[in-house]
PDB file of C-alpha atoms in Angstrom:
ATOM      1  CA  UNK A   1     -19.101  -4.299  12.925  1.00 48.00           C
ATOM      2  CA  UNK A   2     -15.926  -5.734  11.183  1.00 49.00           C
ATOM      3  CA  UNK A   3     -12.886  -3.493  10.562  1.00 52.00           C
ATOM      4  CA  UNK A   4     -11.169  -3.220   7.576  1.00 56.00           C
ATOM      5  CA  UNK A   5      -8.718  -0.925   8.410  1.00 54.00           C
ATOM      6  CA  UNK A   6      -5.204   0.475   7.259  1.00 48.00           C
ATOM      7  CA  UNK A   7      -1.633  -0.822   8.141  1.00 48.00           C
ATOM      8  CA  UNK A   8      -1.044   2.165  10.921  1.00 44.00           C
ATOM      9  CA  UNK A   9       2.031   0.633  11.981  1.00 46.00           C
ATOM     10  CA  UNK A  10       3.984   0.149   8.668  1.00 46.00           C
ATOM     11  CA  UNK A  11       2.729   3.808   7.511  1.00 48.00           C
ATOM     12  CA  UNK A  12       3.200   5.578  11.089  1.00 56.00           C
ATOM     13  CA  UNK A  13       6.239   8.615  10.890  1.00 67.00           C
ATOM     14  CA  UNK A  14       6.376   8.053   6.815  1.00 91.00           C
ATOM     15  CA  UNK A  15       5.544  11.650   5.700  1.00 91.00           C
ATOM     16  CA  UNK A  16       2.259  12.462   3.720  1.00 96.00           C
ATOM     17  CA  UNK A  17       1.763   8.903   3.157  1.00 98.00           C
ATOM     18  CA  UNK A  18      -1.845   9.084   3.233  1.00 98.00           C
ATOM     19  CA  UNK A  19      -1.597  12.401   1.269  1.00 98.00           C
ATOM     20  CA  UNK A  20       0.828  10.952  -1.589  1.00 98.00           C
ATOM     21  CA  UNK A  21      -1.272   7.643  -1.795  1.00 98.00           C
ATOM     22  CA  UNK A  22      -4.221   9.315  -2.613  1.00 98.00           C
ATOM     23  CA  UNK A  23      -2.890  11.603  -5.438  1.00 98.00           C
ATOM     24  CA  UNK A  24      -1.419   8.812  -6.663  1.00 97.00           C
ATOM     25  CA  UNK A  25      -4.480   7.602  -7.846  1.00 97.00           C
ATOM     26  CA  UNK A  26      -6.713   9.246 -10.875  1.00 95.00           C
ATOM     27  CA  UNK A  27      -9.727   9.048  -9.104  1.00 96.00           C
ATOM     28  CA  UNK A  28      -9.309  10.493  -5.967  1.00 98.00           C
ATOM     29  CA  UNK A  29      -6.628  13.429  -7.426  1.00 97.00           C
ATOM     30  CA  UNK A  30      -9.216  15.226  -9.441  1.00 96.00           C
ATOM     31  CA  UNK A  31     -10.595  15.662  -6.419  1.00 97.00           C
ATOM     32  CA  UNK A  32      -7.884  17.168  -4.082  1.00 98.00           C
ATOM     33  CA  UNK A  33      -6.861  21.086  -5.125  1.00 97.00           C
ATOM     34  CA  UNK A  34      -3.795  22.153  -3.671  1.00 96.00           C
ATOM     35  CA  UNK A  35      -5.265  24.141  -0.981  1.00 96.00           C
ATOM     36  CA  UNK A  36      -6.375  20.586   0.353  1.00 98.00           C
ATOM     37  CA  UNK A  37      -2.641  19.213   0.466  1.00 98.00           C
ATOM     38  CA  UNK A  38      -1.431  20.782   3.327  1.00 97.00           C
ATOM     39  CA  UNK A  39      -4.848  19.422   5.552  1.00 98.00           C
ATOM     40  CA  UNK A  40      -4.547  15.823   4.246  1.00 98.00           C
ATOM     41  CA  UNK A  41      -1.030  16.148   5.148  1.00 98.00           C
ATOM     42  CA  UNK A  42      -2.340  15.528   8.968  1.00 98.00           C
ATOM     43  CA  UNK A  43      -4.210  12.164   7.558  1.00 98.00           C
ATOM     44  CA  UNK A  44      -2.625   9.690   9.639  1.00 97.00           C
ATOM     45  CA  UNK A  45      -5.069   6.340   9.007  1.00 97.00           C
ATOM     46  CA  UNK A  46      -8.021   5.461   6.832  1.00 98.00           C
ATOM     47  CA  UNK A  47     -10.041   2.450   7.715  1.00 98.00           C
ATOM     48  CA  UNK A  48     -13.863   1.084   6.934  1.00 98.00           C
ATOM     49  CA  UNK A  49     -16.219  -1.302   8.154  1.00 93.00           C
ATOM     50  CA  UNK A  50     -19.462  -3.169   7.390  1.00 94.00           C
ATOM     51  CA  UNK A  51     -22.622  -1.898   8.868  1.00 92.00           C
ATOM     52  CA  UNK A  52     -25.830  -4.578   9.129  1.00 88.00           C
ATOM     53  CA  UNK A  53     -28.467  -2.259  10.279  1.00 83.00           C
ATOM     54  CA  UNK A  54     -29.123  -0.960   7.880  1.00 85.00           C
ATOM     55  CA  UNK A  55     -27.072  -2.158   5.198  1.00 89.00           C
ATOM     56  CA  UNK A  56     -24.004  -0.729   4.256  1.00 93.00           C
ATOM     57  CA  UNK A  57     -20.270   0.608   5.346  1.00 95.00           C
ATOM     58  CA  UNK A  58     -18.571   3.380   6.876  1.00 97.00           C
ATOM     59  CA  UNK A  59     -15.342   4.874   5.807  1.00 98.00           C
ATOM     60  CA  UNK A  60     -13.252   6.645   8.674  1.00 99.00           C
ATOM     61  CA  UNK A  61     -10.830   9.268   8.352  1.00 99.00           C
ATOM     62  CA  UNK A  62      -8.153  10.058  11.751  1.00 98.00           C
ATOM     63  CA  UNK A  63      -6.547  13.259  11.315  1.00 98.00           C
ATOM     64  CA  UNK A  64      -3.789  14.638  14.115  1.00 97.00           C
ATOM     65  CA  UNK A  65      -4.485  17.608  15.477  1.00 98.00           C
ATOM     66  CA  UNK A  66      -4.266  20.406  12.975  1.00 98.00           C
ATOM     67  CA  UNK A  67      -5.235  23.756  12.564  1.00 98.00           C
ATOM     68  CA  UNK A  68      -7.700  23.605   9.837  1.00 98.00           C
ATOM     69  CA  UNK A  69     -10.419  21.697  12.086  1.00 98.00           C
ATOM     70  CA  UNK A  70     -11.317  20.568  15.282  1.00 98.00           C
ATOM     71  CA  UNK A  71     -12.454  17.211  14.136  1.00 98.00           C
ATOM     72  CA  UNK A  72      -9.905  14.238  15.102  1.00 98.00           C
ATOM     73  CA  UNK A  73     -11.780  11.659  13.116  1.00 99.00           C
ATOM     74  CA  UNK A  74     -14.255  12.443   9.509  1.00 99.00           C
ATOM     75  CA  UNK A  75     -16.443   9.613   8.526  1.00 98.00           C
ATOM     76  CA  UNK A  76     -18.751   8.800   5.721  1.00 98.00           C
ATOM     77  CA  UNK A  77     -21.358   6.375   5.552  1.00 97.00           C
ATOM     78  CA  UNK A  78     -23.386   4.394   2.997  1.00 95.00           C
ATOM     79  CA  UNK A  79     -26.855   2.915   3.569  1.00 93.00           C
ATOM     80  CA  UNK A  80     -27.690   0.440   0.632  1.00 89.00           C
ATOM     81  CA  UNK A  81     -30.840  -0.822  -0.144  1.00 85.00           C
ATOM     82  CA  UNK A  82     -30.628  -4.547   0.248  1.00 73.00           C
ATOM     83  CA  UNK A  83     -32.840  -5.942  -2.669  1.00 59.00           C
ATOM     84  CA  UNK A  84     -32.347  -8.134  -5.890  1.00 62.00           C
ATOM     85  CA  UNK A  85     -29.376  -5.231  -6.928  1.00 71.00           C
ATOM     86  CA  UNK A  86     -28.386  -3.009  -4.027  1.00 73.00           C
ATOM     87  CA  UNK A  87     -29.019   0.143  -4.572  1.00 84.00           C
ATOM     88  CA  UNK A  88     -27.459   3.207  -2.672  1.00 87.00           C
ATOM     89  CA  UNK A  89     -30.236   4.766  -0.298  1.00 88.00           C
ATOM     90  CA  UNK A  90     -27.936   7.397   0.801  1.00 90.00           C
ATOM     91  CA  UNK A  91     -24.882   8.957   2.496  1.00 95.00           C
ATOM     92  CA  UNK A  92     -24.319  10.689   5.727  1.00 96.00           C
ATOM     93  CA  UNK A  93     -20.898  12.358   6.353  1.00 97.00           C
ATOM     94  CA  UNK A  94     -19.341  14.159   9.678  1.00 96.00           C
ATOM     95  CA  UNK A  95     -19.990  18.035   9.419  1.00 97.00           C
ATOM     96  CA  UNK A  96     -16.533  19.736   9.634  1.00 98.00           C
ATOM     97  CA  UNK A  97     -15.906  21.802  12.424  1.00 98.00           C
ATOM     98  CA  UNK A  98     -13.701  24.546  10.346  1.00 98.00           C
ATOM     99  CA  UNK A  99     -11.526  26.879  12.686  1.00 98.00           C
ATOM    100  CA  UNK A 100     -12.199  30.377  11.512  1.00 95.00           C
ATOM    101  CA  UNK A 101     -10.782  31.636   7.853  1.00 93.00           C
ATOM    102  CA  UNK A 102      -9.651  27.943   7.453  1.00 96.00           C
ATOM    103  CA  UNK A 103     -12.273  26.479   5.595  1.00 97.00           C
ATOM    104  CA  UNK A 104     -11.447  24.961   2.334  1.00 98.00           C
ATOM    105  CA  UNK A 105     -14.978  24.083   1.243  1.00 97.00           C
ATOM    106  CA  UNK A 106     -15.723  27.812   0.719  1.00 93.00           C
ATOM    107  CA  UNK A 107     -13.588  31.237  -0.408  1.00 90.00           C
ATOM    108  CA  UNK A 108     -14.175  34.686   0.747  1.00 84.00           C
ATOM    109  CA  UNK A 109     -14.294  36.589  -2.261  1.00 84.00           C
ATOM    110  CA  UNK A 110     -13.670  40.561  -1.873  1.00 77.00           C
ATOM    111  CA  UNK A 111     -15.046  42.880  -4.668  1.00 74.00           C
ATOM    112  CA  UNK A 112     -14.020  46.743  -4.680  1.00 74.00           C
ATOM    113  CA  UNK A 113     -16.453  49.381  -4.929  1.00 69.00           C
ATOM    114  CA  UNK A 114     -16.553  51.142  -8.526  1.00 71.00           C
ATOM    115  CA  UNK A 115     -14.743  54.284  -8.490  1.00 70.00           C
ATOM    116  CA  UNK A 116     -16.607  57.276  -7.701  1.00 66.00           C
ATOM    117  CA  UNK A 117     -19.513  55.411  -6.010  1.00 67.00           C
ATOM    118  CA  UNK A 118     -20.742  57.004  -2.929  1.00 67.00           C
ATOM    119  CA  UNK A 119     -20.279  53.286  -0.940  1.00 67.00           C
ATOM    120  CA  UNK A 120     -16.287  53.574  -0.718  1.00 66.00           C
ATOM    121  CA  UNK A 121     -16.462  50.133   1.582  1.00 74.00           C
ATOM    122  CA  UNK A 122     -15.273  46.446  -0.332  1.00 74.00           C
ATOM    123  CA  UNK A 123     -17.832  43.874  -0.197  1.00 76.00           C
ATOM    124  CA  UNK A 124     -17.586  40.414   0.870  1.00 81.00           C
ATOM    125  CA  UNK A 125     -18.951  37.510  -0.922  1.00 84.00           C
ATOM    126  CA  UNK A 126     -18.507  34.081   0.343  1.00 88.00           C
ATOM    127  CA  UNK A 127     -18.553  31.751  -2.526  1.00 91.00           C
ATOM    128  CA  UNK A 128     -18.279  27.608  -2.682  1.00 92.00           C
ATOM    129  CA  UNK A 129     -15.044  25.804  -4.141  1.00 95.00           C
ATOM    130  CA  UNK A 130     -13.856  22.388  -5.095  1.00 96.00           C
ATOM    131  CA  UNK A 131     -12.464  20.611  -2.107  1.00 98.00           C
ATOM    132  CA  UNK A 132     -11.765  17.367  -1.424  1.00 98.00           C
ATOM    133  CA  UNK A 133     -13.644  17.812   1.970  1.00 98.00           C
ATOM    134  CA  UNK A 134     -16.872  18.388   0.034  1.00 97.00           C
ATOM    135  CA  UNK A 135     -17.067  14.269   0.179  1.00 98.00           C
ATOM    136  CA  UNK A 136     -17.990  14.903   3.517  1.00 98.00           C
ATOM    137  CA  UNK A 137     -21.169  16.773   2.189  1.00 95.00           C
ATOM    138  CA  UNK A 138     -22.540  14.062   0.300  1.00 92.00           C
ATOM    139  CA  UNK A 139     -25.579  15.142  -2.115  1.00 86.00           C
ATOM    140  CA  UNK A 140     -29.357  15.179  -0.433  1.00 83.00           C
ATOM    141  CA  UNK A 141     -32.143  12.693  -1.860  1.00 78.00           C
ATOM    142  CA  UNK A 142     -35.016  14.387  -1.137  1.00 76.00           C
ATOM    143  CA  UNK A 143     -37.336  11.693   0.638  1.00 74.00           C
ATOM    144  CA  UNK A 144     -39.630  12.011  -1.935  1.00 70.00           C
ATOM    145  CA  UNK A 145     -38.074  11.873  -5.547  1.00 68.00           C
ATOM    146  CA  UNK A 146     -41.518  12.812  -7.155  1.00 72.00           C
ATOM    147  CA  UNK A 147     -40.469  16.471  -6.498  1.00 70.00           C
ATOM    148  CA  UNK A 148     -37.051  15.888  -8.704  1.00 76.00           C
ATOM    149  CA  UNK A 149     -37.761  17.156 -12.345  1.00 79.00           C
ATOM    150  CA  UNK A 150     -35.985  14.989 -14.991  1.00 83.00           C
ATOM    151  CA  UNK A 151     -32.736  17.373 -15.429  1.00 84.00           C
ATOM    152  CA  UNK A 152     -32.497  17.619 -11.080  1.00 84.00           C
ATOM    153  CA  UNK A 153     -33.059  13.803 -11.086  1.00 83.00           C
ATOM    154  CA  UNK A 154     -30.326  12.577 -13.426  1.00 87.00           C
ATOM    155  CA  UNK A 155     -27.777  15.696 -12.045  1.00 88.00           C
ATOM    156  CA  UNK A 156     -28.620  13.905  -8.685  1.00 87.00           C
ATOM    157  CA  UNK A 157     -27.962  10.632  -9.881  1.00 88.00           C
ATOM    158  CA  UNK A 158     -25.062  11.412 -11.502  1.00 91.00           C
ATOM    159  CA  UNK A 159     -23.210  13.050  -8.115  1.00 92.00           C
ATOM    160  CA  UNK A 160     -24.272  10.047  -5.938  1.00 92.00           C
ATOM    161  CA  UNK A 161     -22.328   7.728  -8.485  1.00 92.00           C
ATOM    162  CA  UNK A 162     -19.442  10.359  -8.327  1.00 94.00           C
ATOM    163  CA  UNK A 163     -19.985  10.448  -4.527  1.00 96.00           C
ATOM    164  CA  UNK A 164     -19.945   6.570  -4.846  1.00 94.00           C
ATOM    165  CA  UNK A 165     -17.188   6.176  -7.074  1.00 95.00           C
ATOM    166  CA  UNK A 166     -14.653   7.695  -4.672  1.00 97.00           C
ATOM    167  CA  UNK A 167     -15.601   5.887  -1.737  1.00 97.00           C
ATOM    168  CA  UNK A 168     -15.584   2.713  -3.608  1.00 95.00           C
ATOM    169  CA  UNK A 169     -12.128   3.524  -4.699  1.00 97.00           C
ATOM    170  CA  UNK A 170     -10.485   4.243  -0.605  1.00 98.00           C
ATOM    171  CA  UNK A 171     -12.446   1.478   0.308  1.00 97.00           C
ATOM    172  CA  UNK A 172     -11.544  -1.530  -2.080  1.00 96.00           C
ATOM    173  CA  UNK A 173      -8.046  -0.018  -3.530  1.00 97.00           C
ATOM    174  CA  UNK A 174      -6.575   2.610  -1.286  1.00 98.00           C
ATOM    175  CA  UNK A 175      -7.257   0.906   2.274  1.00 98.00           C
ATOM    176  CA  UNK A 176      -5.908  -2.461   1.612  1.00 97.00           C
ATOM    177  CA  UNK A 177      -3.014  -1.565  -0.902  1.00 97.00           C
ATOM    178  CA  UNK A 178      -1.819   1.998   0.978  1.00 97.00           C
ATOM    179  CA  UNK A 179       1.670   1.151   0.800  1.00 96.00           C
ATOM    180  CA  UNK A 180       1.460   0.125  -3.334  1.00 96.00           C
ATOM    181  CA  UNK A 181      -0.165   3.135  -3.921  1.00 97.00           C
ATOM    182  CA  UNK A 182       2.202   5.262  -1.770  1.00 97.00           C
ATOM    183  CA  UNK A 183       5.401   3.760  -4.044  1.00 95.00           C
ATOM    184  CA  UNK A 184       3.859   3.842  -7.168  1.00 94.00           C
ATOM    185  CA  UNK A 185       3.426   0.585  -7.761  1.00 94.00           C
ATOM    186  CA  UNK A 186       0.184   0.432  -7.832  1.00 93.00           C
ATOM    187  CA  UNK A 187      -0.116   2.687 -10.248  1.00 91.00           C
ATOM    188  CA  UNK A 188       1.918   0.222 -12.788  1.00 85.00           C
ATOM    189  CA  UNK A 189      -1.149  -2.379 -12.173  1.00 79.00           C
ATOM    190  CA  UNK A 190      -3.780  -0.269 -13.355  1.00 79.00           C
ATOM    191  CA  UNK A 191      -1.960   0.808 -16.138  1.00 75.00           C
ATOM    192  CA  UNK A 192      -1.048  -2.666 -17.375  1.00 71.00           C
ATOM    193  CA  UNK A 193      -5.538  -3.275 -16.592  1.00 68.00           C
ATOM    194  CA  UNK A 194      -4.190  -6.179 -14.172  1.00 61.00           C
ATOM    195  CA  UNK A 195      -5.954  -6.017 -10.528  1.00 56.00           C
ATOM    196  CA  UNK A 196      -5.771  -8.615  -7.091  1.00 51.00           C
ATOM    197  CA  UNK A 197      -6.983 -11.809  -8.814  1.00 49.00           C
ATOM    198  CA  UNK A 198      -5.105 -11.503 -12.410  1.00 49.00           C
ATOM    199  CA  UNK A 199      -2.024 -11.498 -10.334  1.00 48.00           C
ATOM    200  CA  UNK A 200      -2.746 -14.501  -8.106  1.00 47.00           C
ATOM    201  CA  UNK A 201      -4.052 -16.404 -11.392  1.00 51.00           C
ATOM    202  CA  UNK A 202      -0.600 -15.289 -12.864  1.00 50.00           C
ATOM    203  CA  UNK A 203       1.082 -17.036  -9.928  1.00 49.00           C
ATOM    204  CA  UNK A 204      -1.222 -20.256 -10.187  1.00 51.00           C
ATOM    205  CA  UNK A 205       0.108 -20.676 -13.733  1.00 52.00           C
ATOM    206  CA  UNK A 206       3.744 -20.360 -12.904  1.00 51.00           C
ATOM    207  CA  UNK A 207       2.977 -23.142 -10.206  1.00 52.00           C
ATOM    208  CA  UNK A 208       1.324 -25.216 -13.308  1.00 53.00           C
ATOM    209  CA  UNK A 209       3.874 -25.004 -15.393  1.00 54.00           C
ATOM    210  CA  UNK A 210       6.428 -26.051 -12.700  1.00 54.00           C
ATOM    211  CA  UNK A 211       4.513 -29.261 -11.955  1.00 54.00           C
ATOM    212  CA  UNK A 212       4.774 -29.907 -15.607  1.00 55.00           C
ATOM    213  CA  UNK A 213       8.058 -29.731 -15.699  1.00 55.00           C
ATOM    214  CA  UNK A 214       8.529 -31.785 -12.664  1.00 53.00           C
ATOM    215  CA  UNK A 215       5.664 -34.523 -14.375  1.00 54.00           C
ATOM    216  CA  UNK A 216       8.418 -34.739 -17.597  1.00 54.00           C
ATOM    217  CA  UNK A 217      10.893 -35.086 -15.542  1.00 54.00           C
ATOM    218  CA  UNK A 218       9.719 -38.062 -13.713  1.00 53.00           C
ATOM    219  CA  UNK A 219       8.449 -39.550 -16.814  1.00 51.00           C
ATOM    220  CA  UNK A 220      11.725 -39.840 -18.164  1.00 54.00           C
ATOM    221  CA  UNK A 221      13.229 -41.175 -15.355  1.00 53.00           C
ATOM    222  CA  UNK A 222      10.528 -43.891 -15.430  1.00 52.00           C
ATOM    223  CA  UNK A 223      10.131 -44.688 -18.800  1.00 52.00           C
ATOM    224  CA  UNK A 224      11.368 -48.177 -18.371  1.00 50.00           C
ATOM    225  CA  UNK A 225       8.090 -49.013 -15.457  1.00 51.00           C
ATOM    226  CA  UNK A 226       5.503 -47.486 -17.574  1.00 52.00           C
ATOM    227  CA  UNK A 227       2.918 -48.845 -14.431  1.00 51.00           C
ATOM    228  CA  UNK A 228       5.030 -46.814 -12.112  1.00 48.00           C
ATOM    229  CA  UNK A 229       5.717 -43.660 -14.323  1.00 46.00           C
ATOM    230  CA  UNK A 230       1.398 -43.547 -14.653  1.00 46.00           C
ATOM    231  CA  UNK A 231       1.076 -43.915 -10.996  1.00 43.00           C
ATOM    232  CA  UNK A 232       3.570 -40.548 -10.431  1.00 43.00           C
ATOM    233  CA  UNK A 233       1.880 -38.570 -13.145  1.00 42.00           C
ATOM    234  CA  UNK A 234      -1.044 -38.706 -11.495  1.00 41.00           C
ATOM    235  CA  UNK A 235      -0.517 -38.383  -7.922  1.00 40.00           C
ATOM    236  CA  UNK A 236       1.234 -34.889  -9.182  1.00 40.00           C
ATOM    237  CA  UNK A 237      -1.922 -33.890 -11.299  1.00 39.00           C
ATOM    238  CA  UNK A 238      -3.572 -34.203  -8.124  1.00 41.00           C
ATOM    239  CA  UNK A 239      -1.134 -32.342  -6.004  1.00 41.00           C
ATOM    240  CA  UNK A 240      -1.486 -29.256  -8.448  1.00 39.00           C
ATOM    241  CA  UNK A 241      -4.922 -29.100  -8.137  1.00 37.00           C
ATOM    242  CA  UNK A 242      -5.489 -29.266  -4.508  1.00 34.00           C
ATOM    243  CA  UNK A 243      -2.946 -26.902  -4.211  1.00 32.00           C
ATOM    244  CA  UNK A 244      -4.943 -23.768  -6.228  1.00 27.00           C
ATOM    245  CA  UNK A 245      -5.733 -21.324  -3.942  1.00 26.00           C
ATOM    246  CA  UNK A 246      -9.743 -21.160  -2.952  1.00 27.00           C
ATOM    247  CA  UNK A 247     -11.298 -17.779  -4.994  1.00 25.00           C
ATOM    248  CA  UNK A 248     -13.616 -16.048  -2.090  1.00 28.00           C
ATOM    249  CA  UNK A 249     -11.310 -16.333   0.917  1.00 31.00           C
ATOM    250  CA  UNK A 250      -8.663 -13.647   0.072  1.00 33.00           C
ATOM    251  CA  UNK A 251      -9.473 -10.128  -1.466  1.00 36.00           C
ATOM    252  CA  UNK A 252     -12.252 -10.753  -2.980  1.00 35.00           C
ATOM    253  CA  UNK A 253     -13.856 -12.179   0.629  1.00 35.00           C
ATOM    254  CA  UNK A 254     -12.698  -8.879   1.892  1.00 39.00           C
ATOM    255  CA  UNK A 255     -15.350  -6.728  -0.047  1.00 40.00           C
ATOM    256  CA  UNK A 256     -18.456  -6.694   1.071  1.00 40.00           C
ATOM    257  CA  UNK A 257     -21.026  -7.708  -1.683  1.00 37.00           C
ATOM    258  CA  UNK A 258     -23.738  -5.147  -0.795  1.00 38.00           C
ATOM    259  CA  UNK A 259     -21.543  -2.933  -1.860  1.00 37.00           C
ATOM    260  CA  UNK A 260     -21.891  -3.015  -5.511  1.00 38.00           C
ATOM    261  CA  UNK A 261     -22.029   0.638  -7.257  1.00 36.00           C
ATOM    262  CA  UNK A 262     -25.147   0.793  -8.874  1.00 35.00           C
TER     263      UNK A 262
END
């Protein structure tokens, strides 16, 4: 397995940084309520690795001990079918140890008996709720999908690219940007549309147009050796582009290919 984990130092003592990182994005806000705000505020490190057999990655959560669950570490994991496209098989996530009354996933409802019926005693109902813990309960895929009818199939398919979506979005923007998404900054990028590899293209061009610069430069001082002024010009054409920086070894080498929402 190869981590891809978090920056614990930087981010250890800096209060709700996980928490305020995550809201910061669109994503992954719609899907914390403010009941879950004071549980993520015990997040202390997110990280993820690959996984060969089979396919896939695993996201893991480290919480410090709170008193919402017993759990010091959540995980979630993806098993892709490796094939022309991957496709996602399924996901597995870590079943939440709740202490009692504390969990978030669920409300206790309480409904009062009508006046003047005989059963005086209120009634109990406990009823699901949004959470952002219920991405630890990933949807089932039935083993075989010939049960599914057509409206169960595409409601299916449509919470495992939801389910998918999020992950995706910890994995490949949260994790290895935490800090610009704690300050805000990163939240300036997506506006603009500009991601990883806009940014280092932006940079290439500045370098360009520098070596231009420089190549006019020496031209002029040259102009009276035209052999000599050719022989500069191109020696710095060649500098600029051995210098461009090699597309697959930074972030993009960094995100696993098998990956791919579907």
């Amino acid at each position: 397995m190869e981590l891809e984990g978090g920056k614990a130092d930087e981010e250890k003592g800096v209060p709700d940084f996980w928490l305020t990182a995550l809201k910061n994005n669109e994503v992954l806000a719609e899907e914390i309520t403010e009941r879950d705000d004071e549980a993520l505020k015990y997040l202390k490190d997110i990280k993820w690795y690959r996984i060969e057999e089979p396919k896939g990655f695993k996201l893991e959560f480290f919480f410090d001990q709170n008193p919402y669950f017993k759990n010091s570490v959540l995980t979630k994991t993806y098993h892709m079918i490796d094939e022309d496209e991957p496709i996602l098989e399924k996901a597995i996530g870590t079943e939440i140890e709740w202490y009692p009354g504390k969990c978030l996933t669920q409300k206790l409802l309480k409904k009062k008996p009508k006046k003047g019926s005989k059963n005086a005693k209120t009634r109990t109902k406990i009823e699901e709720c949004e959470s952002f813990f219920n991405f630890f309960s990933p949807p089932e895929v039935p083993e075989d999908d010939k049960d599914l009818d057509d409206e169960t199939a595409e409601e299916l398919q449509n919470q495992m690219e939801q389910d998918y979506d999020i992950a995706s979005t910890i994995r490949d923007k949260i994790i290895p940007h935490a800090v610009s998404w704690f300050t805000g900054e990163a939240i300036q990028g997506e506006e603009l549309g500009l991601d990883d590899d806009e940014d280092e293209d932006n940079d290439d061009d500045d370098d360009d147009d520098d070596d231009d610069d420089e190549d006019e430069d020496e031209e002029d001082e040259e102009e009276d050796d035209e052999d000599e002024g050719k022989t500069k010009k191109k020696s710095s054409a060649g500098n600029k582009k051995s210098g461009r920086p090699q597309v697959g070894d930074g972030q993009q080498g960094e995100r696993p290919p098998e990956c791919k929402q579907q």
